[in-house]
Amino acid sequence: MSRIVVLELLQALKFKSPLPDTNLLLLVQFVCADIGTRLAESTIIQKHMIATLPGCTTAAMECMRQYISELLDFIADMHTLTKLKSHMKACCQPLHEDTFGGNLKVGLAQVAAMEISKGNHRDNKAVLRYLPWLYHPPSTMQQGPKEFIECVSHIRQLSWLLLGALTHCALHQGSTSCMPIPLDAGSHIADHLIVILIGFPEQSKTSVLHMCSLFHAFMFAQLWTIYCEQAAAAPSLQNQNQTEFSSTAILTGLEFWSRVTPSILQLMAHNKVMVEMVCLHVISLMEALQECNSTIFVKLIPMWLPMIQSNLKHLSAGLRLRLQAIQNRVNHQCLQGKAAGTPPVALRKWLQCTQFKMAQIEIQSSEAASQFYPM
């Protein structure tokens, strides 16, 4: 039965089976339950529906393991959500077309993230098998249009994987079983991001996908920052002192930003339009990290605020108000002496918003629509 469930799920992902959205997510949940995770509740799949599926071992993951690369390809493909939307309209009148694609990709990302995590325990062989490019960003001599679009695709794929991992963390507080991307990959991932930031002024005029690359870069930066914090808060699986492990995770997040920030400043030096665009993303980033009560945000705000304040004259009134609200909240938290750390409810809410934004951007890019930034 498990093999049939998995094959039916794969057929649906190839648009060869007319499954309703709820049924498709229940098949994903069937696999999730076997590997030790579960889907987040949503308007499509409620708590009682998740509870009706078997809680025991079903060997579904044993059947799915050989198809993990196909799941990762589905997640990485910019056009799958548009195809899925059209396919669902043609066969079963979906009621949740705006949210279904994001829920499906995150569910599949949870399955892939859990499988990679289980294979990573010794020497990160699983992540190298599925993401061979992770530790090999383009060199400075290889940063042309092809490398730019590959880096955007890699960053999008990593973003969905991190969304899957963080969703598991939000649903299973204190769990260390879902860390698909090793922390020591942070500097290499930063190099992928730098390729996007440096190439954006020239490449952004090529297509809608290129135009949205800055959104994907900053969205990944948010996810990686929270991922490092969740790693720091979770119990260490290594033969390592807990305090040392937590400090390493926080330092990984800070090192990531120390590598990326010079490229952000370089991007802002191009022209006024670029300044406002980058400031929009940085302010949105700060709002998101502040909403999650981020530890790393508290350490980085002294660097980010002067960077934006030096360009206040180029910002719209709306952006200035948002910046002022961030400063007021920072001052209030300092006076209150509140400790940083992401509450589970805040994390789940932020993940849902992030999931929706990423799905909408992919659909807009795929449909070659006008520039769209859901900030």
mmCIF file of C-alpha atoms in Angstrom:
data_model
loop_
_atom_site.group_PDB
_atom_site.id
_atom_site.type_symbol
_atom_site.label_atom_id
_atom_site.label_comp_id
_atom_site.label_asym_id
_atom_site.label_seq_id
_atom_site.Cartn_x
_atom_site.Cartn_y
_atom_site.Cartn_z
ATOM 1 C CA MET A 1 0.000 0.000 0.000
ATOM 2 C CA SER A 2 2.833 2.405 0.852
ATOM 3 C CA ARG A 3 4.399 1.856 -2.563
ATOM 4 C CA ILE A 4 1.076 2.627 -4.262
ATOM 5 C CA VAL A 5 0.663 5.821 -2.193
ATOM 6 C CA VAL A 6 4.168 6.996 -3.161
ATOM 7 C CA LEU A 7 3.686 6.192 -6.852
ATOM 8 C CA GLU A 8 0.331 8.006 -6.859
ATOM 9 C CA LEU A 9 2.022 11.047 -5.269
ATOM 10 C CA LEU A 10 4.790 11.016 -7.903
ATOM 11 C CA GLN A 11 2.220 10.735 -10.698
ATOM 12 C CA ALA A 12 0.405 13.767 -9.290
ATOM 13 C CA LEU A 13 3.675 15.745 -9.128
ATOM 14 C CA LYS A 14 4.184 14.961 -12.822
ATOM 15 C CA PHE A 15 0.628 16.239 -13.524
ATOM 16 C CA LYS A 16 -0.493 12.777 -14.662
ATOM 17 C CA SER A 17 -3.064 12.202 -11.919
ATOM 18 C CA PRO A 18 -6.117 14.444 -11.255
ATOM 19 C CA LEU A 19 -5.925 14.530 -7.443
ATOM 20 C CA PRO A 20 -7.756 17.251 -5.469
ATOM 21 C CA ASP A 21 -5.491 19.546 -3.442
ATOM 22 C CA THR A 22 -6.508 18.053 -0.073
ATOM 23 C CA ASN A 23 -5.844 14.480 -1.205
ATOM 24 C CA LEU A 24 -2.438 15.426 -2.621
ATOM 25 C CA LEU A 25 -1.376 16.998 0.682
ATOM 26 C CA LEU A 26 -2.655 13.939 2.578
ATOM 27 C CA LEU A 27 -0.356 11.747 0.463
ATOM 28 C CA VAL A 28 2.561 14.017 1.381
ATOM 29 C CA GLN A 29 1.523 13.768 5.051
ATOM 30 C CA PHE A 30 1.491 9.963 4.750
ATOM 31 C CA VAL A 31 5.209 10.082 3.818
ATOM 32 C CA CYS A 32 5.959 12.791 6.413
ATOM 33 C CA ALA A 33 4.502 10.664 9.218
ATOM 34 C CA ASP A 34 6.791 7.770 8.356
ATOM 35 C CA ILE A 35 9.951 9.896 8.452
ATOM 36 C CA GLY A 36 9.034 11.633 11.722
ATOM 37 C CA THR A 37 7.489 14.969 10.797
ATOM 38 C CA ARG A 38 4.073 16.372 9.867
ATOM 39 C CA LEU A 39 2.597 19.098 7.726
ATOM 40 C CA ALA A 40 1.618 22.401 9.278
ATOM 41 C CA GLU A 41 -2.117 22.884 9.674
ATOM 42 C CA SER A 42 -3.728 25.103 7.042
ATOM 43 C CA THR A 43 -7.086 25.913 5.496
ATOM 44 C CA ILE A 44 -6.534 22.964 3.128
ATOM 45 C CA ILE A 45 -5.485 20.295 5.614
ATOM 46 C CA GLN A 46 -6.740 20.627 9.184
ATOM 47 C CA LYS A 47 -5.444 19.039 12.387
ATOM 48 C CA HIS A 48 -8.120 16.343 12.533
ATOM 49 C CA MET A 49 -7.348 15.293 8.945
ATOM 50 C CA ILE A 50 -3.641 14.909 9.759
ATOM 51 C CA ALA A 51 -4.552 12.866 12.844
ATOM 52 C CA THR A 52 -6.559 10.333 10.783
ATOM 53 C CA LEU A 53 -3.412 9.095 8.993
ATOM 54 C CA PRO A 54 -1.317 6.237 10.465
ATOM 55 C CA GLY A 55 1.082 7.297 13.203
ATOM 56 C CA CYS A 56 3.041 4.052 12.965
ATOM 57 C CA THR A 57 5.870 3.079 10.610
ATOM 58 C CA THR A 58 4.556 2.459 7.087
ATOM 59 C CA ALA A 59 7.863 2.163 5.135
ATOM 60 C CA ALA A 60 6.611 5.009 2.906
ATOM 61 C CA MET A 61 9.996 6.744 3.134
ATOM 62 C CA GLU A 62 11.728 3.516 2.089
ATOM 63 C CA CYS A 63 9.652 3.655 -1.113
ATOM 64 C CA MET A 64 10.206 7.405 -1.557
ATOM 65 C CA ARG A 65 13.987 7.457 -0.928
ATOM 66 C CA GLN A 66 14.981 6.736 -4.536
ATOM 67 C CA TYR A 67 12.854 9.684 -5.707
ATOM 68 C CA ILE A 68 14.314 12.415 -3.442
ATOM 69 C CA SER A 69 16.138 13.964 -6.412
ATOM 70 C CA GLU A 70 12.798 14.245 -8.221
ATOM 71 C CA LEU A 71 11.294 16.038 -5.203
ATOM 72 C CA LEU A 72 14.222 18.470 -5.181
ATOM 73 C CA ASP A 73 13.777 19.086 -8.918
ATOM 74 C CA PHE A 74 10.084 19.827 -8.371
ATOM 75 C CA ILE A 75 10.953 22.268 -5.580
ATOM 76 C CA ALA A 76 13.669 23.962 -7.666
ATOM 77 C CA ASP A 77 11.597 24.352 -10.845
ATOM 78 C CA MET A 78 10.348 27.929 -11.189
ATOM 79 C CA HIS A 79 7.380 26.824 -13.321
ATOM 80 C CA THR A 80 5.888 23.971 -11.266
ATOM 81 C CA LEU A 81 3.475 26.174 -9.301
ATOM 82 C CA THR A 82 2.061 27.746 -12.477
ATOM 83 C CA LYS A 83 1.683 24.303 -14.085
ATOM 84 C CA LEU A 84 0.103 22.992 -10.884
ATOM 85 C CA LYS A 85 -2.360 25.892 -10.794
ATOM 86 C CA SER A 86 -3.432 25.273 -14.411
ATOM 87 C CA HIS A 87 -3.631 21.512 -13.900
ATOM 88 C CA MET A 88 -5.779 21.832 -10.779
ATOM 89 C CA LYS A 89 -8.153 24.265 -12.505
ATOM 90 C CA ALA A 90 -8.572 21.842 -15.401
ATOM 91 C CA CYS A 91 -9.349 18.777 -13.286
ATOM 92 C CA CYS A 92 -10.882 19.599 -9.915
ATOM 93 C CA GLN A 93 -11.912 23.236 -9.256
ATOM 94 C CA PRO A 94 -9.428 24.082 -6.453
ATOM 95 C CA LEU A 95 -10.640 26.303 -3.625
ATOM 96 C CA HIS A 96 -7.168 27.236 -2.353
ATOM 97 C CA GLU A 97 -5.191 27.983 -5.516
ATOM 98 C CA ASP A 98 -3.286 30.901 -3.940
ATOM 99 C CA THR A 99 -1.908 28.879 -1.020
ATOM 100 C CA PHE A 100 -1.883 25.272 -2.224
ATOM 101 C CA GLY A 101 1.368 25.424 -4.226
ATOM 102 C CA GLY A 102 3.352 26.868 -1.328
ATOM 103 C CA ASN A 103 1.940 24.271 1.096
ATOM 104 C CA LEU A 104 2.854 21.472 -1.313
ATOM 105 C CA LYS A 105 6.418 22.680 -1.873
ATOM 106 C CA VAL A 106 7.036 23.105 1.856
ATOM 107 C CA GLY A 107 5.638 19.619 2.549
ATOM 108 C CA LEU A 108 7.930 18.079 -0.067
ATOM 109 C CA ALA A 109 10.803 20.162 1.303
ATOM 110 C CA GLN A 110 10.138 18.695 4.765
ATOM 111 C CA VAL A 111 10.433 15.172 3.342
ATOM 112 C CA ALA A 112 13.666 16.009 1.481
ATOM 113 C CA ALA A 113 15.120 17.936 4.448
ATOM 114 C CA MET A 114 14.443 15.065 6.869
ATOM 115 C CA GLU A 115 15.989 12.498 4.522
ATOM 116 C CA ILE A 116 19.110 14.634 3.907
ATOM 117 C CA SER A 117 19.418 15.307 7.651
ATOM 118 C CA LYS A 118 19.331 11.600 8.490
ATOM 119 C CA GLY A 119 22.108 10.949 5.952
ATOM 120 C CA ASN A 120 24.228 13.874 7.199
ATOM 121 C CA HIS A 121 25.002 12.566 10.688
ATOM 122 C CA ARG A 122 28.518 11.384 9.885
ATOM 123 C CA ASP A 123 30.159 13.286 7.038
ATOM 124 C CA ASN A 124 27.500 15.327 5.175
ATOM 125 C CA LYS A 125 27.490 12.781 2.339
ATOM 126 C CA ALA A 126 23.733 13.098 1.796
ATOM 127 C CA VAL A 127 23.785 16.845 1.183
ATOM 128 C CA LEU A 128 26.774 16.444 -1.174
ATOM 129 C CA ARG A 129 24.930 13.735 -3.092
ATOM 130 C CA TYR A 130 21.773 15.789 -3.574
ATOM 131 C CA LEU A 131 23.343 19.288 -3.740
ATOM 132 C CA PRO A 132 26.814 18.742 -5.272
ATOM 133 C CA TRP A 133 27.191 22.469 -6.020
ATOM 134 C CA LEU A 134 26.755 23.563 -2.386
ATOM 135 C CA TYR A 135 30.454 23.876 -1.544
ATOM 136 C CA HIS A 136 31.459 25.053 -5.039
ATOM 137 C CA PRO A 137 30.206 28.590 -5.793
ATOM 138 C CA PRO A 138 31.320 30.238 -9.063
ATOM 139 C CA SER A 139 34.752 31.860 -8.917
ATOM 140 C CA THR A 140 35.196 35.586 -9.621
ATOM 141 C CA MET A 141 36.267 34.671 -13.164
ATOM 142 C CA GLN A 142 33.057 32.689 -13.797
ATOM 143 C CA GLN A 143 30.353 35.217 -12.985
ATOM 144 C CA GLY A 144 28.470 35.563 -16.263
ATOM 145 C CA PRO A 145 24.727 35.324 -17.095
ATOM 146 C CA LYS A 146 24.735 31.498 -16.864
ATOM 147 C CA GLU A 147 26.333 31.485 -13.406
ATOM 148 C CA PHE A 148 23.981 34.251 -12.244
ATOM 149 C CA ILE A 149 20.806 32.344 -13.110
ATOM 150 C CA GLU A 150 22.234 29.107 -11.659
ATOM 151 C CA CYS A 151 22.955 30.875 -8.363
ATOM 152 C CA VAL A 152 19.382 32.246 -8.285
ATOM 153 C CA SER A 153 18.036 28.721 -8.867
ATOM 154 C CA HIS A 154 20.284 27.272 -6.145
ATOM 155 C CA ILE A 155 19.294 29.968 -3.641
ATOM 156 C CA ARG A 156 15.573 29.393 -4.337
ATOM 157 C CA GLN A 157 16.001 25.652 -3.842
ATOM 158 C CA LEU A 158 17.883 26.209 -0.572
ATOM 159 C CA SER A 159 15.165 28.622 0.583
ATOM 160 C CA TRP A 160 12.445 25.978 0.153
ATOM 161 C CA LEU A 161 14.628 23.392 1.924
ATOM 162 C CA LEU A 162 15.187 25.758 4.851
ATOM 163 C CA LEU A 163 11.444 26.497 4.941
ATOM 164 C CA GLY A 164 10.818 22.752 5.229
ATOM 165 C CA ALA A 165 13.433 22.368 7.972
ATOM 166 C CA LEU A 166 12.181 25.382 9.939
ATOM 167 C CA THR A 167 8.565 24.218 9.624
ATOM 168 C CA HIS A 168 9.604 20.933 11.226
ATOM 169 C CA CYS A 169 11.421 22.868 13.987
ATOM 170 C CA ALA A 170 8.351 25.047 14.608
ATOM 171 C CA LEU A 171 6.094 21.980 14.904
ATOM 172 C CA HIS A 172 8.567 19.949 16.998
ATOM 173 C CA GLN A 173 10.135 22.402 19.436
ATOM 174 C CA GLY A 174 13.679 21.498 20.530
ATOM 175 C CA SER A 175 14.106 18.927 17.732
ATOM 176 C CA THR A 176 17.552 18.598 16.118
ATOM 177 C CA SER A 177 16.468 15.953 13.621
ATOM 178 C CA CYS A 178 16.042 18.343 10.686
ATOM 179 C CA MET A 179 19.219 20.216 9.757
ATOM 180 C CA PRO A 180 19.735 19.426 6.051
ATOM 181 C CA ILE A 181 22.279 22.205 5.391
ATOM 182 C CA PRO A 182 25.435 21.968 7.547
ATOM 183 C CA LEU A 183 26.382 25.226 9.256
ATOM 184 C CA ASP A 184 29.882 25.036 7.787
ATOM 185 C CA ALA A 185 28.340 25.620 4.342
ATOM 186 C CA GLY A 186 27.406 29.191 5.369
ATOM 187 C CA SER A 187 30.437 30.896 3.829
ATOM 188 C CA HIS A 188 30.017 29.001 0.538
ATOM 189 C CA ILE A 189 26.322 29.887 0.399
ATOM 190 C CA ALA A 190 27.250 33.530 1.057
ATOM 191 C CA ASP A 191 29.442 33.357 -2.062
ATOM 192 C CA HIS A 192 26.418 32.208 -4.111
ATOM 193 C CA LEU A 193 24.490 35.178 -2.736
ATOM 194 C CA ILE A 194 27.340 37.591 -3.552
ATOM 195 C CA VAL A 195 27.195 36.487 -7.222
ATOM 196 C CA ILE A 196 23.519 37.573 -7.282
ATOM 197 C CA LEU A 197 24.164 40.904 -5.527
ATOM 198 C CA ILE A 198 27.111 41.833 -7.758
ATOM 199 C CA GLY A 199 25.413 40.729 -10.968
ATOM 200 C CA PHE A 200 21.980 42.217 -10.230
ATOM 201 C CA PRO A 201 22.445 45.727 -11.778
ATOM 202 C CA GLU A 202 23.451 44.235 -15.116
ATOM 203 C CA GLN A 203 21.311 41.075 -15.168
ATOM 204 C CA SER A 204 18.055 42.454 -13.693
ATOM 205 C CA LYS A 205 16.899 43.852 -17.067
ATOM 206 C CA THR A 206 16.999 40.427 -18.763
ATOM 207 C CA SER A 207 13.693 38.932 -17.539
ATOM 208 C CA VAL A 208 11.183 38.913 -14.691
ATOM 209 C CA LEU A 209 13.079 36.020 -13.098
ATOM 210 C CA HIS A 210 16.292 38.063 -13.126
ATOM 211 C CA MET A 211 14.374 41.076 -11.832
ATOM 212 C CA CYS A 212 13.110 39.080 -8.825
ATOM 213 C CA SER A 213 16.553 37.681 -7.986
ATOM 214 C CA LEU A 214 17.108 40.330 -5.312
ATOM 215 C CA PHE A 215 13.915 39.233 -3.562
ATOM 216 C CA HIS A 216 15.136 35.615 -3.532
ATOM 217 C CA ALA A 217 18.564 36.678 -2.213
ATOM 218 C CA PHE A 218 17.155 38.642 0.734
ATOM 219 C CA MET A 219 14.480 36.030 1.447
ATOM 220 C CA PHE A 220 17.159 33.361 1.696
ATOM 221 C CA ALA A 221 19.207 35.646 3.982
ATOM 222 C CA GLN A 222 16.217 35.854 6.371
ATOM 223 C CA LEU A 223 15.756 32.088 6.345
ATOM 224 C CA TRP A 224 19.462 31.339 6.879
ATOM 225 C CA THR A 225 19.606 33.764 9.825
ATOM 226 C CA ILE A 226 16.638 32.129 11.569
ATOM 227 C CA TYR A 227 17.982 28.659 10.664
ATOM 228 C CA CYS A 228 21.254 29.451 12.462
ATOM 229 C CA GLU A 229 19.307 30.692 15.487
ATOM 230 C CA GLN A 230 17.150 27.572 15.627
ATOM 231 C CA ALA A 231 20.306 25.460 15.424
ATOM 232 C CA ALA A 232 21.752 27.437 18.339
ATOM 233 C CA ALA A 233 18.606 26.937 20.436
ATOM 234 C CA ALA A 234 18.341 23.181 19.799
ATOM 235 C CA PRO A 235 20.288 20.544 21.801
ATOM 236 C CA SER A 236 23.608 19.605 20.183
ATOM 237 C CA LEU A 237 23.803 16.224 18.473
ATOM 238 C CA GLN A 238 27.580 16.453 18.225
ATOM 239 C CA ASN A 239 30.076 15.426 20.911
ATOM 240 C CA GLN A 240 30.311 19.091 21.715
ATOM 241 C CA ASN A 241 29.567 21.350 24.644
ATOM 242 C CA GLN A 242 26.065 22.852 24.257
ATOM 243 C CA THR A 243 27.292 26.420 24.862
ATOM 244 C CA GLU A 244 30.054 25.948 22.301
ATOM 245 C CA PHE A 245 27.605 24.551 19.732
ATOM 246 C CA SER A 246 25.150 27.441 20.274
ATOM 247 C CA SER A 247 27.942 30.014 19.975
ATOM 248 C CA THR A 248 29.163 28.390 16.748
ATOM 249 C CA ALA A 249 25.665 28.567 15.235
ATOM 250 C CA ILE A 250 25.255 32.276 16.123
ATOM 251 C CA LEU A 251 28.772 33.061 14.842
ATOM 252 C CA THR A 252 27.914 31.263 11.578
ATOM 253 C CA GLY A 253 24.985 33.666 11.111
ATOM 254 C CA LEU A 254 27.157 36.691 11.910
ATOM 255 C CA GLU A 255 29.959 35.506 9.593
ATOM 256 C CA PHE A 256 27.416 35.090 6.800
ATOM 257 C CA TRP A 257 26.408 38.744 7.161
ATOM 258 C CA SER A 258 30.006 39.938 7.400
ATOM 259 C CA ARG A 259 30.622 38.367 3.973
ATOM 260 C CA VAL A 260 27.386 39.557 2.339
ATOM 261 C CA THR A 261 27.142 43.160 3.645
ATOM 262 C CA PRO A 262 30.033 44.633 1.548
ATOM 263 C CA SER A 263 28.261 43.435 -1.622
ATOM 264 C CA ILE A 264 25.014 45.070 -0.426
ATOM 265 C CA LEU A 265 26.881 48.365 0.051
ATOM 266 C CA GLN A 266 28.456 47.955 -3.392
ATOM 267 C CA LEU A 267 24.998 47.454 -4.886
ATOM 268 C CA MET A 268 23.715 50.613 -3.175
ATOM 269 C CA ALA A 269 26.557 52.634 -4.716
ATOM 270 C CA HIS A 270 25.140 52.268 -8.247
ATOM 271 C CA ASN A 271 22.313 54.822 -8.320
ATOM 272 C CA LYS A 272 19.331 56.237 -6.402
ATOM 273 C CA VAL A 273 16.907 53.628 -7.740
ATOM 274 C CA MET A 274 19.162 50.833 -6.503
ATOM 275 C CA VAL A 275 19.505 52.547 -3.103
ATOM 276 C CA GLU A 276 15.743 52.620 -2.565
ATOM 277 C CA MET A 277 15.311 49.045 -3.820
ATOM 278 C CA VAL A 278 18.030 47.687 -1.518
ATOM 279 C CA CYS A 279 16.780 49.730 1.461
ATOM 280 C CA LEU A 280 13.282 48.322 0.875
ATOM 281 C CA HIS A 281 14.671 44.792 1.137
ATOM 282 C CA VAL A 282 16.872 45.551 4.154
ATOM 283 C CA ILE A 283 13.978 47.210 6.026
ATOM 284 C CA SER A 284 11.726 44.223 5.219
ATOM 285 C CA LEU A 285 14.508 41.943 6.446
ATOM 286 C CA MET A 286 14.806 43.881 9.710
ATOM 287 C CA GLU A 287 11.027 43.825 10.228
ATOM 288 C CA ALA A 288 10.942 40.050 9.722
ATOM 289 C CA LEU A 289 13.854 39.348 12.077
ATOM 290 C CA GLN A 290 12.413 41.748 14.650
ATOM 291 C CA GLU A 291 9.047 39.986 14.435
ATOM 292 C CA CYS A 292 10.867 36.723 15.232
ATOM 293 C CA ASN A 293 12.703 38.402 18.149
ATOM 294 C CA SER A 294 15.995 37.437 16.501
ATOM 295 C CA THR A 295 19.200 37.254 18.542
ATOM 296 C CA ILE A 296 21.367 37.922 15.467
ATOM 297 C CA PHE A 297 19.233 40.952 14.546
ATOM 298 C CA VAL A 298 20.086 42.579 17.893
ATOM 299 C CA LYS A 299 23.793 42.164 17.096
ATOM 300 C CA LEU A 300 23.499 43.438 13.511
ATOM 301 C CA ILE A 301 21.205 46.452 13.989
ATOM 302 C CA PRO A 302 24.157 48.788 14.852
ATOM 303 C CA MET A 303 25.607 48.019 11.406
ATOM 304 C CA TRP A 304 22.363 48.140 9.418
ATOM 305 C CA LEU A 305 20.836 51.355 10.811
ATOM 306 C CA PRO A 306 23.722 53.686 9.793
ATOM 307 C CA MET A 307 23.785 52.018 6.360
ATOM 308 C CA ILE A 308 20.155 53.052 5.763
ATOM 309 C CA GLN A 309 20.190 56.348 7.659
ATOM 310 C CA SER A 310 23.030 57.623 5.452
ATOM 311 C CA ASN A 311 20.618 57.267 2.498
ATOM 312 C CA LEU A 312 17.463 58.691 4.111
ATOM 313 C CA LYS A 313 17.117 61.409 1.472
ATOM 314 C CA HIS A 314 16.580 58.724 -1.190
ATOM 315 C CA LEU A 315 13.818 56.938 0.719
ATOM 316 C CA SER A 316 10.076 57.425 0.377
ATOM 317 C CA ALA A 317 8.014 58.669 3.313
ATOM 318 C CA GLY A 318 6.581 55.174 3.754
ATOM 319 C CA LEU A 319 10.011 53.574 4.100
ATOM 320 C CA ARG A 320 11.079 56.253 6.597
ATOM 321 C CA LEU A 321 8.031 55.507 8.742
ATOM 322 C CA ARG A 322 8.794 51.772 8.656
ATOM 323 C CA LEU A 323 12.417 52.476 9.651
ATOM 324 C CA GLN A 324 11.268 54.691 12.527
ATOM 325 C CA ALA A 325 8.927 51.943 13.755
ATOM 326 C CA ILE A 326 11.870 49.496 13.795
ATOM 327 C CA GLN A 327 13.989 51.950 15.811
ATOM 328 C CA ASN A 328 11.154 52.613 18.270
ATOM 329 C CA ARG A 329 10.687 48.896 18.868
ATOM 330 C CA VAL A 330 14.445 48.395 19.373
ATOM 331 C CA ASN A 331 14.489 51.227 21.937
ATOM 332 C CA HIS A 332 11.403 49.816 23.680
ATOM 333 C CA GLN A 333 12.940 46.331 23.912
ATOM 334 C CA CYS A 334 16.169 47.790 25.316
ATOM 335 C CA LEU A 335 14.210 49.639 28.011
ATOM 336 C CA GLN A 336 12.132 46.560 28.808
ATOM 337 C CA GLY A 337 15.249 44.354 28.862
ATOM 338 C CA LYS A 338 13.523 41.551 26.951
ATOM 339 C CA ALA A 339 15.634 38.523 26.074
ATOM 340 C CA ALA A 340 15.882 37.587 22.418
ATOM 341 C CA GLY A 341 14.625 34.244 21.136
ATOM 342 C CA THR A 342 11.931 33.233 18.666
ATOM 343 C CA PRO A 343 8.565 32.183 20.220
ATOM 344 C CA PRO A 344 7.029 29.152 18.426
ATOM 345 C CA VAL A 345 3.845 31.052 17.476
ATOM 346 C CA ALA A 346 5.825 33.953 15.970
ATOM 347 C CA LEU A 347 8.002 31.522 14.019
ATOM 348 C CA ARG A 348 5.022 29.648 12.571
ATOM 349 C CA LYS A 349 3.298 32.883 11.559
ATOM 350 C CA TRP A 350 6.462 34.206 9.887
ATOM 351 C CA LEU A 351 7.030 30.909 8.051
ATOM 352 C CA GLN A 352 3.477 30.983 6.657
ATOM 353 C CA CYS A 353 3.949 34.548 5.376
ATOM 354 C CA THR A 354 7.345 33.691 3.872
ATOM 355 C CA GLN A 355 5.946 30.587 2.198
ATOM 356 C CA PHE A 356 3.121 32.606 0.627
ATOM 357 C CA LYS A 357 5.465 35.360 -0.626
ATOM 358 C CA MET A 358 7.886 32.896 -2.199
ATOM 359 C CA ALA A 359 5.100 30.997 -3.945
ATOM 360 C CA GLN A 360 3.532 34.193 -5.298
ATOM 361 C CA ILE A 361 6.869 35.490 -6.613
ATOM 362 C CA GLU A 362 7.505 32.179 -8.397
ATOM 363 C CA ILE A 363 4.066 32.259 -10.014
ATOM 364 C CA GLN A 364 4.507 35.901 -11.060
ATOM 365 C CA SER A 365 7.959 35.190 -12.499
ATOM 366 C CA SER A 366 6.758 32.101 -14.334
ATOM 367 C CA GLU A 367 3.836 33.950 -15.874
ATOM 368 C CA ALA A 368 6.216 36.750 -16.956
ATOM 369 C CA ALA A 369 4.080 39.263 -15.086
ATOM 370 C CA SER A 370 5.117 42.754 -14.095
ATOM 371 C CA GLN A 371 7.544 43.310 -11.217
ATOM 372 C CA PHE A 372 5.891 42.291 -7.948
ATOM 373 C CA TYR A 373 7.393 42.574 -4.462
ATOM 374 C CA PRO A 374 5.011 41.375 -1.703
ATOM 375 C CA MET A 375 6.644 43.300 1.147
#
